[in-house]
Short mmCIF file of C-alpha atoms in Angstrom, two decimals:
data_model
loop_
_atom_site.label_atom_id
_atom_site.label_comp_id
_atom_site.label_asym_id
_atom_site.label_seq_id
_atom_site.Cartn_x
_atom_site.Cartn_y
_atom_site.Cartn_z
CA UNK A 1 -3.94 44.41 -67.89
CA UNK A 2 -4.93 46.55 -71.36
CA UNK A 3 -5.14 45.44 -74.15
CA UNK A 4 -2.44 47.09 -75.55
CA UNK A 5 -0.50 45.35 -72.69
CA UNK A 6 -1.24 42.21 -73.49
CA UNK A 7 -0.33 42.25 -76.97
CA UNK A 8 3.61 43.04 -76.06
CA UNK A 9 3.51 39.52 -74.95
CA UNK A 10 5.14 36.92 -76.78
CA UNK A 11 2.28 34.40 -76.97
CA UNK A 12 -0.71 34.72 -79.44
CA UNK A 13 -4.15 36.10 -78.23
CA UNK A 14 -6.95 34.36 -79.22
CA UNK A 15 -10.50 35.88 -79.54
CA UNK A 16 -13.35 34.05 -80.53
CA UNK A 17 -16.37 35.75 -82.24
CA UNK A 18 -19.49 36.70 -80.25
CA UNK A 19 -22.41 38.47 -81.11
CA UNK A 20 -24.25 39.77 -77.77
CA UNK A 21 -24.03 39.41 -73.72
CA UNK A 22 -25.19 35.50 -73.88
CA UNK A 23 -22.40 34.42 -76.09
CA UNK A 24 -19.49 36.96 -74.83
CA UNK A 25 -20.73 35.29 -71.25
CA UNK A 26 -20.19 31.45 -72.14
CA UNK A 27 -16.59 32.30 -74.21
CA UNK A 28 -15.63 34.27 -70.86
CA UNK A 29 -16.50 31.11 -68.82
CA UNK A 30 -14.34 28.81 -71.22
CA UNK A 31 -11.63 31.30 -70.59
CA UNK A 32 -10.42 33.36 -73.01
CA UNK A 33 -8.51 36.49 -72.24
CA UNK A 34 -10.70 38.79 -75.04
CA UNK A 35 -13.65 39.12 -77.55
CA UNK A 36 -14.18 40.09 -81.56
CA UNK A 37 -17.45 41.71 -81.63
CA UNK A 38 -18.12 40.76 -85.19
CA UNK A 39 -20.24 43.02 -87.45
CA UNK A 40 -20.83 39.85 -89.40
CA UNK A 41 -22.44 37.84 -86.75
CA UNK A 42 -24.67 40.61 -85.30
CA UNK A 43 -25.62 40.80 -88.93
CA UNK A 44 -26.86 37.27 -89.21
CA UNK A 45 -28.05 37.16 -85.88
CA UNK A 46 -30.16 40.30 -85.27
CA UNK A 47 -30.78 41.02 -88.88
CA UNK A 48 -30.99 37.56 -90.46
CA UNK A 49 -29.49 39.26 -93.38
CA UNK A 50 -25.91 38.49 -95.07
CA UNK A 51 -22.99 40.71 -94.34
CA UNK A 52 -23.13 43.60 -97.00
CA UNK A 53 -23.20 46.23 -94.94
CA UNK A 54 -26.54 46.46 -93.42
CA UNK A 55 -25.94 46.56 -90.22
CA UNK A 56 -25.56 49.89 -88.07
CA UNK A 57 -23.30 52.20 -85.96
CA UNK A 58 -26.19 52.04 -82.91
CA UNK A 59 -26.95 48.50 -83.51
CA UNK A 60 -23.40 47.94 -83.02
CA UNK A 61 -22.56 50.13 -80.58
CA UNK A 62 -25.93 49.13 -78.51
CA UNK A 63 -24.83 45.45 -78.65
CA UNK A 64 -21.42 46.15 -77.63
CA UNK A 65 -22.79 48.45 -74.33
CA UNK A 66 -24.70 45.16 -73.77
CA UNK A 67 -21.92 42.63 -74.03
CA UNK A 68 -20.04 45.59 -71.63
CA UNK A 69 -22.70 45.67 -68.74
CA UNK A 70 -22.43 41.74 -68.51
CA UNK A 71 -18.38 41.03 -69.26
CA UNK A 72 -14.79 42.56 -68.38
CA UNK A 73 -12.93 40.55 -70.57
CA UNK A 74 -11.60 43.35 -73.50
CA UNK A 75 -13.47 43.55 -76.97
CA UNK A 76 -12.16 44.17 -80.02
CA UNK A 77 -15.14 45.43 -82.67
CA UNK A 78 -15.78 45.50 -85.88
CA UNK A 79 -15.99 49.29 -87.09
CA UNK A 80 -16.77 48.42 -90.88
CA UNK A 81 -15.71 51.15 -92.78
CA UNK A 82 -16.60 54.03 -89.77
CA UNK A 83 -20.37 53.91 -92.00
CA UNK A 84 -18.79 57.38 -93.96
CA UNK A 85 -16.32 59.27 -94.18
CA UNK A 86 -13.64 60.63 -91.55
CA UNK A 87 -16.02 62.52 -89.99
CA UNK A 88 -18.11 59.65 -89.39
CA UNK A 89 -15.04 57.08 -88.53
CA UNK A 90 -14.77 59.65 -85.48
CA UNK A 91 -18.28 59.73 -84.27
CA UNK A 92 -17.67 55.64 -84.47
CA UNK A 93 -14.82 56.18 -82.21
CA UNK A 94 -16.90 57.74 -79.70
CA UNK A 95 -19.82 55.98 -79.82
CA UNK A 96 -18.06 52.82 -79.24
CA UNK A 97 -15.52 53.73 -76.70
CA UNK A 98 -18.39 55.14 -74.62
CA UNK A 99 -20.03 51.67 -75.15
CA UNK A 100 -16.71 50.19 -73.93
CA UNK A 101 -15.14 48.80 -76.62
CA UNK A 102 -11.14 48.63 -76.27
CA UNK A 103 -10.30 48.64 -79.89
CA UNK A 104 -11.73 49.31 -83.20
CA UNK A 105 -10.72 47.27 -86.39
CA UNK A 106 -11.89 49.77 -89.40
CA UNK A 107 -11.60 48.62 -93.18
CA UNK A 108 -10.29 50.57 -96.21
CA UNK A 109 -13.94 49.02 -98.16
CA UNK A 110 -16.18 51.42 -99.82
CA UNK A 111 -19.85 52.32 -98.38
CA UNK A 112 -21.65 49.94 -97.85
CA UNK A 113 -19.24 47.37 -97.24
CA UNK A 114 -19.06 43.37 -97.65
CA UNK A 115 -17.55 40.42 -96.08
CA UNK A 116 -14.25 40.62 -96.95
CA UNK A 117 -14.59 36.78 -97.90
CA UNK A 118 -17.20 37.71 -100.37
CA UNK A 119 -16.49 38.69 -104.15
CA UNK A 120 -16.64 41.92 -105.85
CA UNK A 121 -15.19 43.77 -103.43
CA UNK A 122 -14.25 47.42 -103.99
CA UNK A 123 -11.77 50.38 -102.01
CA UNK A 124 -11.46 53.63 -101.01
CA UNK A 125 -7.76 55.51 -101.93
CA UNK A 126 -5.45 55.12 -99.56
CA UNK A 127 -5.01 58.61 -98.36
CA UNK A 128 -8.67 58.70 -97.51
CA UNK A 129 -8.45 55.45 -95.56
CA UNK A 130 -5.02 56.92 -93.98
CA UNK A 131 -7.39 59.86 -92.93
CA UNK A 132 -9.85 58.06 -91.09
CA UNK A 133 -7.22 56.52 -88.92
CA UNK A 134 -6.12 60.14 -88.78
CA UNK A 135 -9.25 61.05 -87.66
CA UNK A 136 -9.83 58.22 -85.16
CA UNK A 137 -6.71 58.82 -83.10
CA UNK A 138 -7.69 62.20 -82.69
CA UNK A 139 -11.40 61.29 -81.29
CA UNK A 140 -10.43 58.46 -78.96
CA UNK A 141 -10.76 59.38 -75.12
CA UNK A 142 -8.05 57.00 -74.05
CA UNK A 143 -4.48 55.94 -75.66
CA UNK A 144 -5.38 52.28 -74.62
CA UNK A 145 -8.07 52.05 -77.06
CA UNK A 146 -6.85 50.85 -80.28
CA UNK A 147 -7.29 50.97 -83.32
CA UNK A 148 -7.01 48.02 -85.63
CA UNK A 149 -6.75 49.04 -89.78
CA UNK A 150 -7.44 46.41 -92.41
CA UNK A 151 -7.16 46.59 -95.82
CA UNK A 152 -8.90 44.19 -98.07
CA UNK A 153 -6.80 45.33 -101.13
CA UNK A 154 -5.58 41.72 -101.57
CA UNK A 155 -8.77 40.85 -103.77
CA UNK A 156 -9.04 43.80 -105.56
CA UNK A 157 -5.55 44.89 -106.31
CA UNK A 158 -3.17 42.11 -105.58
CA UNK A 159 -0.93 41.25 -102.59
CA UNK A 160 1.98 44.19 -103.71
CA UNK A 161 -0.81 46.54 -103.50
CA UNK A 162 -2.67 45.17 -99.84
CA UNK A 163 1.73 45.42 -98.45
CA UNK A 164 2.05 48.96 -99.48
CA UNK A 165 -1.32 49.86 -98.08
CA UNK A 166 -0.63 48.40 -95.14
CA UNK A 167 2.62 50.48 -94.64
CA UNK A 168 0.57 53.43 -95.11
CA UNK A 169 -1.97 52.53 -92.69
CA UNK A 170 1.29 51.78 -90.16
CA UNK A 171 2.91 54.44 -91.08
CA UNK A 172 -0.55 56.93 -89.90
CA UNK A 173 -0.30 55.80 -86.72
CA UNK A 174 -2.68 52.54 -86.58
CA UNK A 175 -2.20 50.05 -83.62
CA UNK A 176 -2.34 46.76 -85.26
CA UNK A 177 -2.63 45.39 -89.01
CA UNK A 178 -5.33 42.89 -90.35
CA UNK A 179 -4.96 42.08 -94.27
CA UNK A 180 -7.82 40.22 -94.95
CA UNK A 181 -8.49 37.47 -97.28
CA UNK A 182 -4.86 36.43 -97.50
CA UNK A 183 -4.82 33.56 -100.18
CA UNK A 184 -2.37 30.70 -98.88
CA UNK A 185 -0.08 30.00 -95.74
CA UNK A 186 2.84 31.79 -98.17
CA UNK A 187 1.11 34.98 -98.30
CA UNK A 188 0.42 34.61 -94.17
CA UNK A 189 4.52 34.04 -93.56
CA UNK A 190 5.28 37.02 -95.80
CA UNK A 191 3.07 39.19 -94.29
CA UNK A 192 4.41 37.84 -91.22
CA UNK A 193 8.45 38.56 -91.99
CA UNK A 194 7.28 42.15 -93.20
CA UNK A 195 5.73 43.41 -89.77
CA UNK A 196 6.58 41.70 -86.82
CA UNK A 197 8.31 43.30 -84.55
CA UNK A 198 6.88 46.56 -85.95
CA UNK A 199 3.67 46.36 -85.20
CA UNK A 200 0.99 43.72 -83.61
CA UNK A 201 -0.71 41.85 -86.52
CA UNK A 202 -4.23 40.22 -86.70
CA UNK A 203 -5.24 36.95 -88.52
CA UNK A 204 -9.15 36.36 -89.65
CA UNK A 205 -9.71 32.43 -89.85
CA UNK A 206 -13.11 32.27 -91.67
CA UNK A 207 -14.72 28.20 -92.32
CA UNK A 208 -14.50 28.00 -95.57
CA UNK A 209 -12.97 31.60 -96.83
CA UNK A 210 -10.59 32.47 -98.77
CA UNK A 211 -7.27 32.09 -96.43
CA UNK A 212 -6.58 28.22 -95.40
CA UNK A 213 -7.33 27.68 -91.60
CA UNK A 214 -4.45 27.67 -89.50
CA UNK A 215 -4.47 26.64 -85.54
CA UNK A 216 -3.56 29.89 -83.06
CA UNK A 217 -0.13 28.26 -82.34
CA UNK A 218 1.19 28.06 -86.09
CA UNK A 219 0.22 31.79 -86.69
CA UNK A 220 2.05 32.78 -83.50
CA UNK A 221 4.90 31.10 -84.51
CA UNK A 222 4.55 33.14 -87.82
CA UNK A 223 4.43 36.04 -85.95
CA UNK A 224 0.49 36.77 -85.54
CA UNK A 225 -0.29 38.40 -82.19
CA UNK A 226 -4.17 38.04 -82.45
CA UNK A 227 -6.32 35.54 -84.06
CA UNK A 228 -10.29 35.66 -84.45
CA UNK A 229 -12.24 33.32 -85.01
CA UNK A 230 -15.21 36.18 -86.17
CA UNK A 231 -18.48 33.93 -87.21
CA UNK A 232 -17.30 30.49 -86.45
CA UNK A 233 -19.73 30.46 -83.21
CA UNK A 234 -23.06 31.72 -85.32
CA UNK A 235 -22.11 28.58 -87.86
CA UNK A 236 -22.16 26.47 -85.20
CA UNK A 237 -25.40 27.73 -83.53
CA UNK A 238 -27.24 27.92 -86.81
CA UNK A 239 -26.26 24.01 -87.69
CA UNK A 240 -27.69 23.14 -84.48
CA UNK A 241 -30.50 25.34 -84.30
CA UNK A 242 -31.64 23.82 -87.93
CA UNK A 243 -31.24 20.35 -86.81
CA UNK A 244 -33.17 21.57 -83.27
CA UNK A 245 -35.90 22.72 -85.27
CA UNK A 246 -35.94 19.56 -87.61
CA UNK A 247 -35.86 17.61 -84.39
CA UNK A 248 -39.20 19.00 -82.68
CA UNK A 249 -41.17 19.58 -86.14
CA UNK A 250 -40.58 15.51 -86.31
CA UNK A 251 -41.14 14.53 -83.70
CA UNK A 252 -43.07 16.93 -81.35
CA UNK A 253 -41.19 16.78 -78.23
CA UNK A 254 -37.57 17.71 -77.09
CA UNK A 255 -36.77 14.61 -76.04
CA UNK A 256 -34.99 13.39 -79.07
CA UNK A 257 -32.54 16.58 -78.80
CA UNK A 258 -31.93 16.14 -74.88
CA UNK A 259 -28.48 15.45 -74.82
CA UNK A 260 -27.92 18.48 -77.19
CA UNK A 261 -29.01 21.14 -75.32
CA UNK A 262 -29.11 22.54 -71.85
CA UNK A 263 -31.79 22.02 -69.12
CA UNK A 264 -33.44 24.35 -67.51
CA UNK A 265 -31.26 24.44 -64.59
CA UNK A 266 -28.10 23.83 -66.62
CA UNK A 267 -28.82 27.15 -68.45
CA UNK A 268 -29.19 28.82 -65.05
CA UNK A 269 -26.30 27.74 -64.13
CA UNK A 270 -24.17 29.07 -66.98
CA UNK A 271 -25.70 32.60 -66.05
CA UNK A 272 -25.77 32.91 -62.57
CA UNK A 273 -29.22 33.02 -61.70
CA UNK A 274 -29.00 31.72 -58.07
CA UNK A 275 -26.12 34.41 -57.43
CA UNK A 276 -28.12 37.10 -58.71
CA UNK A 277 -31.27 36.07 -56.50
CA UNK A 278 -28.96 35.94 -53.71
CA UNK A 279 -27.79 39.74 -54.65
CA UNK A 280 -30.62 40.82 -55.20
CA UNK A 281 -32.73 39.62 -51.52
CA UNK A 282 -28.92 41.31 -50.19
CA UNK A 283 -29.92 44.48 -51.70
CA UNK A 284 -33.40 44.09 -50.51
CA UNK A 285 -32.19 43.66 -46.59
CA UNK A 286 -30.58 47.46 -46.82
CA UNK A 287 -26.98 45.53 -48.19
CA UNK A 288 -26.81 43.45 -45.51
CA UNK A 289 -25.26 40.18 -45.50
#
């Protein structure tokens, strides 16, 4: 089943953030049917730097060709802005497709661009934004990739302004519709009532941003067809990873933190070590079982 496929269905999908093969690995094991490939978290992961634009198209796309080559599940990633103009929205297009994303969320920001739960925000004019959608369609290899265009208009120029962007962006030809930052679960139903049916829309649930946090199951009965959950895995890693750290400057050992982490065997487990021995002395027999 595609992507696009999937999102004619009546129930809501939800995709959790992940930031390389490790964590796109353990959310395919807990089950879920697809990834967000967060520019965010590969941000504060590889860069240990905020999200404000610093991270790159080949970081990204390198990441994403490493979360491919380990998962089949499909992955929905962060284009930022396309880093440029339409010209370089395209070359995004490529680069990630080839790297196997299935669809690309792209934002109507300026260069270089910020969390869109961050303040002082500032956007490009609507008909260049409407271009790089333009321009996207007409780079993509395959109709099932998809292309996902947000506007974060809502800060900067009000709600009226982020609704008649988004019919602009609809109206070019995008796949889905995220407005980000949306303010209160008002501004989520009206949003809601305005596109559903018309196209498939995207919700951004952010710990402790700017729109109030809503379970997958109210926002599908709003009419939401996606929900990510973009950093919400990297908070959770960091908060333990402090208190890991805290643990063995204190005390010296990893025993205090034992029933907090993995063994060494438990980790194998969760990535198939034994099955890939077993493949690999297969191989090493001429294929033979």
């Amino acid at each position: 089943m595609t992507l696009k496929t999937r999102l004619a269905a009546d129930d809501i999908l939800v995709a959790p953030g992940v930031y390389d093969a490790l964590t796109a690995t353990l959310a395919a094991q807990a089950g879920f049917e697809a990834l967000y490939l967060s520019g965010a978290a590969v941000a504060y992961t590889r860069l240990g730097r905020p999200d404000i634009g610093l991270t790159s198209v080949s970081e990204m796309a390198d990441t994403m060709a490493l979360i491919r080559d380990r998962v089949d599940l499909p992955v929905i990633i962060d284009a930022d802005t396309g880093f440029g103009n339409a010209l370089n929205a395209q070359r995004t297009m490529r680069l990630y497709e080839r790297a196997g994303a299935n669809a690309l969320q792209i934002e109507d920001q300026t260069y270089p661009k910020r969390c869109g739960h961050l303040a002082e925000k500032s956007i490009i004019a609507t008909p260049e934004m409407v271009g790089k959608i333009t321009a996207m369609a007409d780079a993509r290899a395959s109709a099932d990739t998809l292309i996902i265009a947000r506007t974060d208009a809502v800060a900067v120029d009000g709600f009226d302004a982020a609704i008649d962007r988004a019919e602009a962006y609809v109206e070019a030809g995008a796949d889905a519709l995220f407005i980000e930052a949306l303010r209160s679960v008002e501004e989520l139903k009206t949003v809601a009532a305005r596109f559903k049916g018309r196209v498939p829309l995207l919700a951004n649930m952010v710990e402790g941003g700017a729109t109030p946090i809503q379970n997958a199951s109210d926002l599908e009965a709003m009419g939401f067809s996606i929900v990510i959950f973009p950093g919400g895995i990297v908070r959770a890693l960091a908060r333990t990873a402090e208190d890991y750290y805290a643990s063995l400057m204190g005390t010296g050992s990893n025993r205090a933190f034992a029933e907090r982490m993995f063994d060494f065997n438990g980790l194998n487990d969760r990535l198939g070590t034994d099955e890939m021995l077993a493949r690999g002395k297969r191989y090493e027999a001429g294929g033979q079982d």
